[in-house]
CSV table of N, CA, C and O in Angstrom, one decimal:
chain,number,residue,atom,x,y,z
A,1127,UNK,N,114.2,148.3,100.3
A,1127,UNK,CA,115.4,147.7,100.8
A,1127,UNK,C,115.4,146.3,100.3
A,1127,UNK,O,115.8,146.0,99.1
A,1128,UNK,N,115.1,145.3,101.2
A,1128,UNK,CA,115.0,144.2,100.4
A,1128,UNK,C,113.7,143.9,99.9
A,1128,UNK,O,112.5,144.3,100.1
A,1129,UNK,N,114.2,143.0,99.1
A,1129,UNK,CA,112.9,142.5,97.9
A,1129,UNK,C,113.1,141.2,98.1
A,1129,UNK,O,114.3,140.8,98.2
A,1130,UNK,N,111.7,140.1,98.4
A,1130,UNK,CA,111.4,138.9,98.4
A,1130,UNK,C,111.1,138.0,97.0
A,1130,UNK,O,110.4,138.2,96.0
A,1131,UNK,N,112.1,137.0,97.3
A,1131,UNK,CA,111.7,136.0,96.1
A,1131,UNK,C,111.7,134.9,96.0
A,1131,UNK,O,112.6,134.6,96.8
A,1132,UNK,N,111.2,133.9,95.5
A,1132,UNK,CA,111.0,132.7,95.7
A,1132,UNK,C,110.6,131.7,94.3
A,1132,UNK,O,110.3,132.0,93.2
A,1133,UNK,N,110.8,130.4,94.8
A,1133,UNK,CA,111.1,129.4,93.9
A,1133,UNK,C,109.8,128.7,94.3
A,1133,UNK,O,109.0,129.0,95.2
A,1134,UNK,N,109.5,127.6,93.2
A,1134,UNK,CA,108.6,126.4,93.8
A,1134,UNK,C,108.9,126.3,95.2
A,1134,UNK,O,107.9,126.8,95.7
A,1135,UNK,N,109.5,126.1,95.9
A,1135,UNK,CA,110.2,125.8,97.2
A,1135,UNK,C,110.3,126.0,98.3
A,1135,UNK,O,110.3,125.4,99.3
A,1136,UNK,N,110.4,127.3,97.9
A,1136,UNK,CA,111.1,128.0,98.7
A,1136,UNK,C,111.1,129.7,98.4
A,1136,UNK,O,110.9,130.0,97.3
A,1137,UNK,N,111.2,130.4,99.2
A,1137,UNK,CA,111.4,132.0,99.6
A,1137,UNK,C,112.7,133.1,99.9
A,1137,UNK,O,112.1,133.5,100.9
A,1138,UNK,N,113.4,133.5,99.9
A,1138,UNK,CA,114.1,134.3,100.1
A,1138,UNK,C,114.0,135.4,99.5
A,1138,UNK,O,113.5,135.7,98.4
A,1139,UNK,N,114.7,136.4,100.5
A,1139,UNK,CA,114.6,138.4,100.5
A,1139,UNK,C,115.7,138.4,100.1
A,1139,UNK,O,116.5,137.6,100.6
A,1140,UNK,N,116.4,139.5,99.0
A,1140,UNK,CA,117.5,139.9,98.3
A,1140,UNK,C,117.4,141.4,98.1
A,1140,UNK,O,116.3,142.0,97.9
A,1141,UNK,N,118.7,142.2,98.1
A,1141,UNK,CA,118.8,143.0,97.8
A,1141,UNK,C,119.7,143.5,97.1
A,1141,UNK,O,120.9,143.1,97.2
A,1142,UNK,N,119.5,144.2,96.4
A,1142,UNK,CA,120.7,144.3,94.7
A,1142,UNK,C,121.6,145.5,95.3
A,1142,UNK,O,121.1,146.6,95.4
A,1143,UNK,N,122.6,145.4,95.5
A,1143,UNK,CA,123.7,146.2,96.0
A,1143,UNK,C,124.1,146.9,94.8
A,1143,UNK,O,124.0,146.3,93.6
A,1144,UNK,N,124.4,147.8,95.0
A,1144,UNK,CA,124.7,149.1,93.9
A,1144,UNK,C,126.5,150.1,94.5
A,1144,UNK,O,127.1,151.0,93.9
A,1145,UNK,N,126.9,149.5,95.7
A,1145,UNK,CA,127.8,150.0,96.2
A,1145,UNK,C,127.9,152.0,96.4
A,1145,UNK,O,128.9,152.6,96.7
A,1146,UNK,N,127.2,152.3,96.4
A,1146,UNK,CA,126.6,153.6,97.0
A,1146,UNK,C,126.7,153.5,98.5
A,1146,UNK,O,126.5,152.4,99.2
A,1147,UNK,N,127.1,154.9,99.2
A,1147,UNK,CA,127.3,155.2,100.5
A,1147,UNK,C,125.8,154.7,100.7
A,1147,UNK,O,125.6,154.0,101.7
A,1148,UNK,N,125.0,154.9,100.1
A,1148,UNK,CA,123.7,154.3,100.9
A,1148,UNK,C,123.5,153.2,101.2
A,1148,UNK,O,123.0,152.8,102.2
A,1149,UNK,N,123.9,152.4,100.0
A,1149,UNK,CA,124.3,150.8,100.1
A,1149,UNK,C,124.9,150.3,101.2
A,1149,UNK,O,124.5,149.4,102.0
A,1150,UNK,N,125.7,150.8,101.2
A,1150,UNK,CA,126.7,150.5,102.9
A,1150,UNK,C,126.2,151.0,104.0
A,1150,UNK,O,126.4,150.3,105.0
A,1151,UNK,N,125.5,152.3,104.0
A,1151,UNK,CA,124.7,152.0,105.2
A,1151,UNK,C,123.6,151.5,105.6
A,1151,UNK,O,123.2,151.4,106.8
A,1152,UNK,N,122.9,151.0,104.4
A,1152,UNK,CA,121.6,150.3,104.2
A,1152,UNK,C,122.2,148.5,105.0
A,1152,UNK,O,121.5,147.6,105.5
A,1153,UNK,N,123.8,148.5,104.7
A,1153,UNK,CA,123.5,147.2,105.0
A,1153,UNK,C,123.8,147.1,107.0
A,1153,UNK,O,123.5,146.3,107.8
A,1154,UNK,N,124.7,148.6,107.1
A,1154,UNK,CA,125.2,148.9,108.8
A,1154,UNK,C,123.6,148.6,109.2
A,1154,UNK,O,123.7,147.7,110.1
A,1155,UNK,N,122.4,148.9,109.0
A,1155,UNK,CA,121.7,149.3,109.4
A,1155,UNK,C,120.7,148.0,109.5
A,1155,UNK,O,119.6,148.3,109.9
A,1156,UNK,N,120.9,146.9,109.2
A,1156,UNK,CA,120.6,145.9,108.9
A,1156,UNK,C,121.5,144.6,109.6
A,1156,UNK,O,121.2,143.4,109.8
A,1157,UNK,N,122.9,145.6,110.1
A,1157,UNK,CA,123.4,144.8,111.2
A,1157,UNK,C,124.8,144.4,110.4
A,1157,UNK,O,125.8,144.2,111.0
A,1158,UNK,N,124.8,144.3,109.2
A,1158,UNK,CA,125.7,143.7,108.4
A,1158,UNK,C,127.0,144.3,108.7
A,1158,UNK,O,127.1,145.4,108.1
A,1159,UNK,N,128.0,143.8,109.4
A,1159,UNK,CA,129.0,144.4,109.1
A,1159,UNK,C,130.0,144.4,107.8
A,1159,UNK,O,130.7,143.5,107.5
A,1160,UNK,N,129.9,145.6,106.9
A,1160,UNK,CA,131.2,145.6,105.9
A,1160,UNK,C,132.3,146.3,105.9
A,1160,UNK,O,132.3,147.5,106.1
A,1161,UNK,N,133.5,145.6,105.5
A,1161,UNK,CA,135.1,146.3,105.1
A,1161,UNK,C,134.8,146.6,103.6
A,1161,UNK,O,134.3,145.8,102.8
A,1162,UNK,N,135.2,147.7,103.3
A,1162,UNK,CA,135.6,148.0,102.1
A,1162,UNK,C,136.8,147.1,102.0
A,1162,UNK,O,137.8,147.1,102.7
A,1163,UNK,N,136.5,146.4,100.9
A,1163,UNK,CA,137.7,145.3,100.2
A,1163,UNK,C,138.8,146.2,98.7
A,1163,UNK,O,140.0,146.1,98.4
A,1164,UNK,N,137.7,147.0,98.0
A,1164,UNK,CA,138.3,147.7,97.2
A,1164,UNK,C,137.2,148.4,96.0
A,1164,UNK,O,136.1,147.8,95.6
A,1165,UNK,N,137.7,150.0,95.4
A,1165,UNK,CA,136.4,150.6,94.8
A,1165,UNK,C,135.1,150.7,96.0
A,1165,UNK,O,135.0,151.4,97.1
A,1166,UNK,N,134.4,149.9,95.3
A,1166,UNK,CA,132.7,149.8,95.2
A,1166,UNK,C,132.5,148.3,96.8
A,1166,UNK,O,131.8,148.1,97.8
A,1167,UNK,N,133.3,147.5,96.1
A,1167,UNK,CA,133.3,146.2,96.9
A,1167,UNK,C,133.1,146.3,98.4
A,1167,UNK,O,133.5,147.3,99.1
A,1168,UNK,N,132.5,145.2,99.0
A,1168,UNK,CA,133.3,145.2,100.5
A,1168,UNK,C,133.0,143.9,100.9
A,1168,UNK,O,132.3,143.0,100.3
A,1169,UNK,N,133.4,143.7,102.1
A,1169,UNK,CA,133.6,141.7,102.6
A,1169,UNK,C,132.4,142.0,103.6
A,1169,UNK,O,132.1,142.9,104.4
A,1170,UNK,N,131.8,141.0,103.2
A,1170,UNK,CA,130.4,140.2,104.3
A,1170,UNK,C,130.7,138.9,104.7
A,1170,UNK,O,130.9,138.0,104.0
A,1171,UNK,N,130.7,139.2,106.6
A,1171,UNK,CA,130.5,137.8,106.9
A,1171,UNK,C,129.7,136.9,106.8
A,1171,UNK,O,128.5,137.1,106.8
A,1172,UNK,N,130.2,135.9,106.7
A,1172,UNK,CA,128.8,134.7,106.4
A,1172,UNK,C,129.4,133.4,107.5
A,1172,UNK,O,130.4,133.5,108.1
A,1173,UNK,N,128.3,132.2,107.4
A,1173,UNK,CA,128.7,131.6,108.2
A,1173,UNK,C,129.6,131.0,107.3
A,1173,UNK,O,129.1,129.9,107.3
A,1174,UNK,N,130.2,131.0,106.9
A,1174,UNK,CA,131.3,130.1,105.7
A,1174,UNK,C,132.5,131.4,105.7
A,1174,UNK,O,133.4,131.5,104.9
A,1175,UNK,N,132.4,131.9,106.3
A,1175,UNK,CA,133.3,133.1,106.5
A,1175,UNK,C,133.1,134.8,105.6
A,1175,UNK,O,132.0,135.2,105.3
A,1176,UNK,N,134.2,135.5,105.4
A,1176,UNK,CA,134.3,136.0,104.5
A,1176,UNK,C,133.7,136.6,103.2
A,1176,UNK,O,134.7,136.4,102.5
A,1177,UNK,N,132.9,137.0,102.5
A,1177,UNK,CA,132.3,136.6,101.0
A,1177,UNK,C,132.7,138.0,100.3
A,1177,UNK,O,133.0,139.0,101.0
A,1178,UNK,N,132.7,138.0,99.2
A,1178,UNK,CA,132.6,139.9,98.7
A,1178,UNK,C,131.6,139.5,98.1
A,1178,UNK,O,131.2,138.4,97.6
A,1179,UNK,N,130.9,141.2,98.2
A,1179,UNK,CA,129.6,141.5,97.3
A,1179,UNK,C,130.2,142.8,96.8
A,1179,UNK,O,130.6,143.8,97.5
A,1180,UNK,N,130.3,142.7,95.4
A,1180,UNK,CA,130.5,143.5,94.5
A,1180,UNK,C,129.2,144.4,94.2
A,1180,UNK,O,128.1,144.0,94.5
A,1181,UNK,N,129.5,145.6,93.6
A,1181,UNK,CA,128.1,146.2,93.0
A,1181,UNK,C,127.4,145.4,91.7
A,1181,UNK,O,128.0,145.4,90.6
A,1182,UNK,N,126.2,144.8,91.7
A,1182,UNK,CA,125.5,144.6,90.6
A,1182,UNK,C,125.4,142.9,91.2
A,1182,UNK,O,125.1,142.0,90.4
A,1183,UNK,N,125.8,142.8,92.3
A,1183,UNK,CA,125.6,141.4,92.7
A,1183,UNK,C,124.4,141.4,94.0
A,1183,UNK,O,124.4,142.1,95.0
A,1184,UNK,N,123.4,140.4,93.6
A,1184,UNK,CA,122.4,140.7,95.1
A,1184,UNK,C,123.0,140.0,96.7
A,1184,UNK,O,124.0,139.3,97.0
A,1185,UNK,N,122.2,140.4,97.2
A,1185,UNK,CA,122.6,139.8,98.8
A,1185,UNK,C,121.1,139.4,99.0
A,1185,UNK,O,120.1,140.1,99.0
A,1186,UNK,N,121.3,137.8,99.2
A,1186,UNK,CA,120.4,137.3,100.0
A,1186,UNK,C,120.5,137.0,101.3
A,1186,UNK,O,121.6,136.8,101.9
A,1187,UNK,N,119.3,136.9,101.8
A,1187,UNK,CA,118.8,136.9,103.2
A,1187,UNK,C,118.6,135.4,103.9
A,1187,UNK,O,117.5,134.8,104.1
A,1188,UNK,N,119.9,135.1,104.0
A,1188,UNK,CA,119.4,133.0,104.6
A,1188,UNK,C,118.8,133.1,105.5
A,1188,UNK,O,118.3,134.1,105.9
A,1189,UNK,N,118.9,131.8,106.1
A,1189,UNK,CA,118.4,131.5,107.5
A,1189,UNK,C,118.5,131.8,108.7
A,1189,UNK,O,117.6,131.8,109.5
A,1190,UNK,N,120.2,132.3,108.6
A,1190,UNK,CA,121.0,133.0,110.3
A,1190,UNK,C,121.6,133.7,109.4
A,1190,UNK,O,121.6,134.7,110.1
A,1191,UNK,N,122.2,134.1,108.2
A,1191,UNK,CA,122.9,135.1,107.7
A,1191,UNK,C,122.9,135.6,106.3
A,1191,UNK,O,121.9,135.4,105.7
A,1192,UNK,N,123.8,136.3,105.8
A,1192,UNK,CA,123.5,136.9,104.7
A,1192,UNK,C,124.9,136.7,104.0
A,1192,UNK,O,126.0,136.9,104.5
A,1193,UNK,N,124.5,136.2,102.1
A,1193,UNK,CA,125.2,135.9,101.4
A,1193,UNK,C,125.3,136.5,99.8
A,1193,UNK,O,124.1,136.6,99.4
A,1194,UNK,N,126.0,136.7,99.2
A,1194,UNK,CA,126.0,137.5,97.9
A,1194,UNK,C,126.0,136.4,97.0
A,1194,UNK,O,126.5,135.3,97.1
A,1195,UNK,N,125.4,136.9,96.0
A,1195,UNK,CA,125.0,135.8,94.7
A,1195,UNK,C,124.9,136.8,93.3
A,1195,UNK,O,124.1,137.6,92.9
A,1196,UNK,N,126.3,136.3,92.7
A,1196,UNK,CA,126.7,137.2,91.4
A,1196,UNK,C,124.9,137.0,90.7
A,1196,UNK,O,124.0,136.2,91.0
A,1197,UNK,N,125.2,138.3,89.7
A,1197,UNK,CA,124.0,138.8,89.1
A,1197,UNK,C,123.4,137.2,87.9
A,1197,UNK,O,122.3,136.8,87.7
A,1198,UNK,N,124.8,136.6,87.3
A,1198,UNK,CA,124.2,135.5,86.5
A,1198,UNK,C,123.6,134.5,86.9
A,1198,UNK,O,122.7,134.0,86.2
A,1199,UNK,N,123.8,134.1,88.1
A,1199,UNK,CA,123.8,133.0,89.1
A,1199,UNK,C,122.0,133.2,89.7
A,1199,UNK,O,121.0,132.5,89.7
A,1200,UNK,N,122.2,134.2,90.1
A,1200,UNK,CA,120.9,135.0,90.3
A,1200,UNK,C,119.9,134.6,89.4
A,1200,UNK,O,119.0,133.8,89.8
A,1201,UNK,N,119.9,135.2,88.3
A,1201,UNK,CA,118.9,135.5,87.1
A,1201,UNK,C,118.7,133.8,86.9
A,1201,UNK,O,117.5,133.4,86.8
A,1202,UNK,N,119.6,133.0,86.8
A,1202,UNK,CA,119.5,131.7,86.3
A,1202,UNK,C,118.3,130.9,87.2
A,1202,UNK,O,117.5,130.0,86.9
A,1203,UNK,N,118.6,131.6,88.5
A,1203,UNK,CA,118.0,130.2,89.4
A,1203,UNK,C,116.5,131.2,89.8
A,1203,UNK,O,115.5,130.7,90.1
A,1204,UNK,N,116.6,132.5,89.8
A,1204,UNK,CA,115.0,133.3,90.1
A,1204,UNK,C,114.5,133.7,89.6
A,1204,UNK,O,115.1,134.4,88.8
A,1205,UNK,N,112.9,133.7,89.6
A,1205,UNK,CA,112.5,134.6,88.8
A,1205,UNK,C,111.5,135.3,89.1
A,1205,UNK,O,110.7,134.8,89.8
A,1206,UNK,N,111.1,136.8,88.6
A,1206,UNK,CA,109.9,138.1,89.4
A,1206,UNK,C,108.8,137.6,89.1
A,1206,UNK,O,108.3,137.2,88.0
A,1207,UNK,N,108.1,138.0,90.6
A,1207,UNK,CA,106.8,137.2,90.5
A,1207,UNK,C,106.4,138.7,91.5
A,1207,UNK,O,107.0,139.0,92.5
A,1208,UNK,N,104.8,139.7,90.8
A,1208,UNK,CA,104.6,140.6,91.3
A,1208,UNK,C,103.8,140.3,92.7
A,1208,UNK,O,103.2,139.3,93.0
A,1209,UNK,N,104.1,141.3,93.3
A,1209,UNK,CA,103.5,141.4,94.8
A,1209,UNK,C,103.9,143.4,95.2
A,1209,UNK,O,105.0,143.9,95.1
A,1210,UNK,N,102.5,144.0,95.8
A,1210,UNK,CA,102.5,144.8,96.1
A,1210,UNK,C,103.6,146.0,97.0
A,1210,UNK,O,103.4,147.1,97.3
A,1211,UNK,N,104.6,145.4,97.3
A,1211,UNK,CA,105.5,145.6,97.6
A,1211,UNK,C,107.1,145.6,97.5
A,1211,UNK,O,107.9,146.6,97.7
A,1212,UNK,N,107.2,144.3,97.3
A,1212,UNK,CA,108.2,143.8,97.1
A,1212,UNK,C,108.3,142.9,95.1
A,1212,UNK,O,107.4,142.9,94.2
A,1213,UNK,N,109.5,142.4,95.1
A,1213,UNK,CA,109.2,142.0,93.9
A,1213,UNK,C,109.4,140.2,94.4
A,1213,UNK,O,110.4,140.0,95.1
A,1214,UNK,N,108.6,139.3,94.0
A,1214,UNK,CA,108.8,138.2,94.5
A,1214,UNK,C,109.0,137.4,93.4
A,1214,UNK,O,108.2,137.4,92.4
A,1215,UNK,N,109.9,136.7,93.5
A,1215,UNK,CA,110.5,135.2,92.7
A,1215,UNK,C,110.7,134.4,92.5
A,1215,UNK,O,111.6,134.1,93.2
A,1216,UNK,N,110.3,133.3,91.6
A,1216,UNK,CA,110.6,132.0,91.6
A,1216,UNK,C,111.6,131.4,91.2
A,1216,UNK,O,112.3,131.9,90.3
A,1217,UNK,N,111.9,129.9,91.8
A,1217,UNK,CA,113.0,129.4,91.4
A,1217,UNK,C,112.3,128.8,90.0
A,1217,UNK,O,111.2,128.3,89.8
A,1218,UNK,N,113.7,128.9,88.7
A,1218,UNK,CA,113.6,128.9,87.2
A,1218,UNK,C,114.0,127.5,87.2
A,1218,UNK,O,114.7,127.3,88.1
A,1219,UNK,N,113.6,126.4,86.4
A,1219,UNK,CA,113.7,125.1,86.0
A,1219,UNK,C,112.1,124.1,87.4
A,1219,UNK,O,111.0,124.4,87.9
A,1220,UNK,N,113.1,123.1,87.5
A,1220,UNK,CA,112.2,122.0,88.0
A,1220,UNK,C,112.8,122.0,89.6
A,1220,UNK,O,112.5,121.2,90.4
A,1221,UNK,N,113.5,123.1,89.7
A,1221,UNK,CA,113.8,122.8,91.2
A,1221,UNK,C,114.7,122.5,91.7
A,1221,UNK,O,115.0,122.7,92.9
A,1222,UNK,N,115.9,121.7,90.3
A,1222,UNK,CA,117.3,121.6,90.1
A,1222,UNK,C,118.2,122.7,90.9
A,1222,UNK,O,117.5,123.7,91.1
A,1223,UNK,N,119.5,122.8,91.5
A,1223,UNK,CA,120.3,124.1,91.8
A,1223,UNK,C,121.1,123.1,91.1
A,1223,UNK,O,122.3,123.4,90.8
């Protein structure tokens, strides 16, 4: 389900949405409520309101809530770091966002 990743920094759990019925209930089940927005898509609340997570975009796991972060944006700022379970991440550069 989710995969942990992390930066010099910092840590966070993400999960790469694929927009599959399982997707959607992977996230009901997780508490997340989603609308299908359209297709594949659907709207996640966040504390900033509203967000879409598209398929092929991950969802990370904040502090109090959960937010989507297109796939480029992603790859730019983490990177896989192995761990028996999960796949874990670091943040790419010096720490810069």
């Amino acid at each position: 389900m989710f995969e942990t990743f992390g930066s010099k920094y910092s840590e966070v759990q993400a999960l790469l949405y694929d927009g599959t019925d399982e997707a959607r209930a992977a996230l009901r089940d997780l508490g997340i409520e989603s609308v299908r927005v359209y297709e594949k898509a659907v709207s996640v609340d966040t504390n900033n309101g509203p967000a879409e997570l598209k398929p092929g975009h991950w969802l990370i796991k904040g502090v109090s809530d959960y937010y989507p972060c297109d796939p480029q944006t992603f790859a730019a700022r983490w990177e896989p770091v192995d761990d028996s379970r999960y796949v874990v991440v670091h943040q790419r550069g010096d720490g810069d966002w």
